[in-house]
Amino acid sequence: MDRTTDDADSESLALVVSDLVKDYGESRALKGISFSVKRGEVFGLIGPNGAGKTTALRIVSTILQITSGSVSIFGVDISRRPHDARKMLSYLPEDAGAYRNLTGEEYLRFIARFFAEDNEGVSEIVSKGVEIADLGDRMRDKVDTYSKGMTRRLLVARALMIGPKIAVLDELTSGLDVLNAQEIRKIVKETSRRGTTILLSSHNMLEVELMCDRIALINDGRIVELGTPRELKDRHGADNIEEVFTEVVS
Amino acid sequence: MKSTINILRKELREMFTRSTILPVIVIAILLVAMGNMLSGAEEQATSAPVIGLVIEDDGILAYVAFDTIFDHSVLVYNGTDVEEGLSAVTEYDGTALLRISSSFTGDILSGSPGMISIYWVMRGAGLMDSISSSAVNAVLWHVDRAISLHLIEMNASVDAGLALAPTIRSDMTIFGDKEMDGVSPGELSVVLSAQSFMVPVVIMMLIMAAGGTVISSMGMEKENKTLETLLTLPVRRSSIVTGKLVAGALIGLVMAAIYMVGFNYYMSAFSGSSAIDLEEFDLVLSPIDYVLVGLSLFITLIAALSMCMVVGTFARNYKSAQTLTMSITFLAMVPMFIVIFKDFSTLPLAGQIVLFAIPFSHPMMAMRALMFDDYGLVLGGIGYVTVFAIVMIGITVWIFRTDRLLVGRIDRKALSRRWDLTSMIRPKG
Ligand SMILES: Nc1ncnc2c1ncn2[C@@H]1O[C@H](COP(=O)(O)OP(=O)(O)OP(=O)(O)O)[C@@H](O)[C@H]1O
Ligand SMILES: [Mg+2]
């Protein structure tokens, strides 16, 4: 590989994961996975429970330490410069909450302050968040009083309102009803169109097929399939991703 | 800095709720009640006191006095030198040195009361250190009676009043380098016990309350599943730690203020019974002393809170946070009880080591130590606690940089990778 293509690579790649291994004590959750996500791409991780999706997403989000291998976000090695990586990313945990003594709006403001330069910037981000969360008057109620789906919407809003360079979304629509899920997907798509790179995981195969430009199927800590939904279906002669999943995993 | 303030504001919102303040107010009210109760309590217990005796008089009444004293006490010194006598009393853990002046017999026989000077030797101001002055008072009562009898027997021409009360006493209390003329240990300990009792209790409660909020804050981050999000924010790990520490410290200070109101009421319950003026004997704290006490308290609060942060990283939820708070409370109760009952200087070496090593001890001891000008202990304590706090903060920040908080243990392989040379040189988030 010569220099020009190398440069072009790091220019166009939002995320590079290479040979990533993660041990929890004695047990190995990730057994060397490699993939890369292009700028502006929507990339999906699928796989059975305990396959290692959350582990991978948490490592990319800089909150788990790498056992071996490396991850870089827009050319920034996350274990060497985690602070710089954090400025570019936004993480939605699969099972997250917000500070219960804050109202929804206060929570968004709390987060916005880490990303904006001044008060104006904060207000701008918050109003974006309020729009995404779409909780109406309930924004002024304490998070304590929210339903699961409302909290999820607030957290999605939190993750996307800052317009991150890369958004890491673990089980994006978990806990949301069909309509809410549809709307959240639409918002994520829009965010992606505005230039945010998306890395998500999901157990909803339809969702993955609808949203993702490319998919990696993880099983037992290894990537066992990788490609566009079209490619995967063709490769396995399947009608949809669910069939691919079933065939590969069982 | 901006991020730190942001975190700080959020922490205050989370920590400062009705349930954190209510117990403090209840305790402050309890203090008021306790002050009223204790101010009525009196000392008791009488057995033969260990004393020394200096007799400068060779008259007959001095001999009577000697006989009586000999019968009713354990005499560890009998001579004519006050200095020698005092060191003997100190050596044998005695209570006091009595001195009968050279004019004793002559004074009484010529119609004025004979003077017995009492040098109380006080070794500490803890409750168990306070001397049982009533035993010595009992001896003096016997002396009075024996001399009265003798005067009557020898038909001395003294008036009846003098015959019944032939001696007068003068008290001097010796504590450390201070000689307090005209003060009995009883009077002194009434004033000091208020302080030796309350200061440790208040500090223990402060540590319990402020430490509890910090530990709970860690437990709640995990229980409410907010920790992961917090850790992905572009904010220095040291800012997160600082935010939590400062919020805990501010809450601690507000609580301290509430306690002080209760403490004041408590002290005023004693003002009637304490006849001595602390100022006269230079037992008040100078402004510099107050600065030192404040410094000791502040640094200890920071040390306690950072220790709570380390402990708090083990909290899985609010419930386990409560349990962990108990362990810190217990650790604060050990020095509290020691300091209430004993002075640092009267403890055996092992006790001194334990007391010094527990950082919470130092502000508990500081006020009393400064009253008696023991600057070494206070400054040494401040130095030690500062180092302790720095180490604890270091450990906390380090834990926040690993994934121990999320995983529940430390990945050694990942650690050695992260702490290689290049990453040591470059500052990390
Ligand atoms: N803190 C931890 N300590 C020990 N093992 C862990 C820990 N977290 C995850 N694991 C293990 O790592 C493996 C991968 O877990 P992970 O959460 O990444 O799976 P996942 O693909 O996200 O599953 P799911 O679809 O159920 O969310 C599992 O075997 C899990 O038991
Ligand atoms: Mg998962």
mmCIF file of N, CA and C and ligand atoms in Angstrom, chain A residues 54 94 170-171, ligand 2:
data_model
loop_
_atom_site.group_PDB
_atom_site.id
_atom_site.type_symbol
_atom_site.label_atom_id
_atom_site.label_comp_id
_atom_site.label_asym_id
_atom_site.label_seq_id
_atom_site.Cartn_x
_atom_site.Cartn_y
_atom_site.Cartn_z
ATOM 1 N N THR A 54 -21.973 -5.420 22.820
ATOM 2 C CA THR A 54 -21.856 -4.329 23.780
ATOM 3 C C THR A 54 -20.399 -4.094 24.169
ATOM 4 N N GLU A 94 -26.859 0.443 26.001
ATOM 5 C CA GLU A 94 -28.066 -0.355 25.736
ATOM 6 C C GLU A 94 -29.087 -0.166 26.842
ATOM 7 N N ASP A 170 -26.118 1.516 21.090
ATOM 8 C CA ASP A 170 -26.303 0.114 21.449
ATOM 9 C C ASP A 170 -27.787 -0.167 21.626
ATOM 10 N N GLU A 171 -28.328 -1.088 20.817
ATOM 11 C CA GLU A 171 -29.754 -1.431 20.827
ATOM 12 C C GLU A 171 -30.607 -0.170 20.808
HETATM 13 MG MG MG C 2 -25.437 -5.982 24.505
#
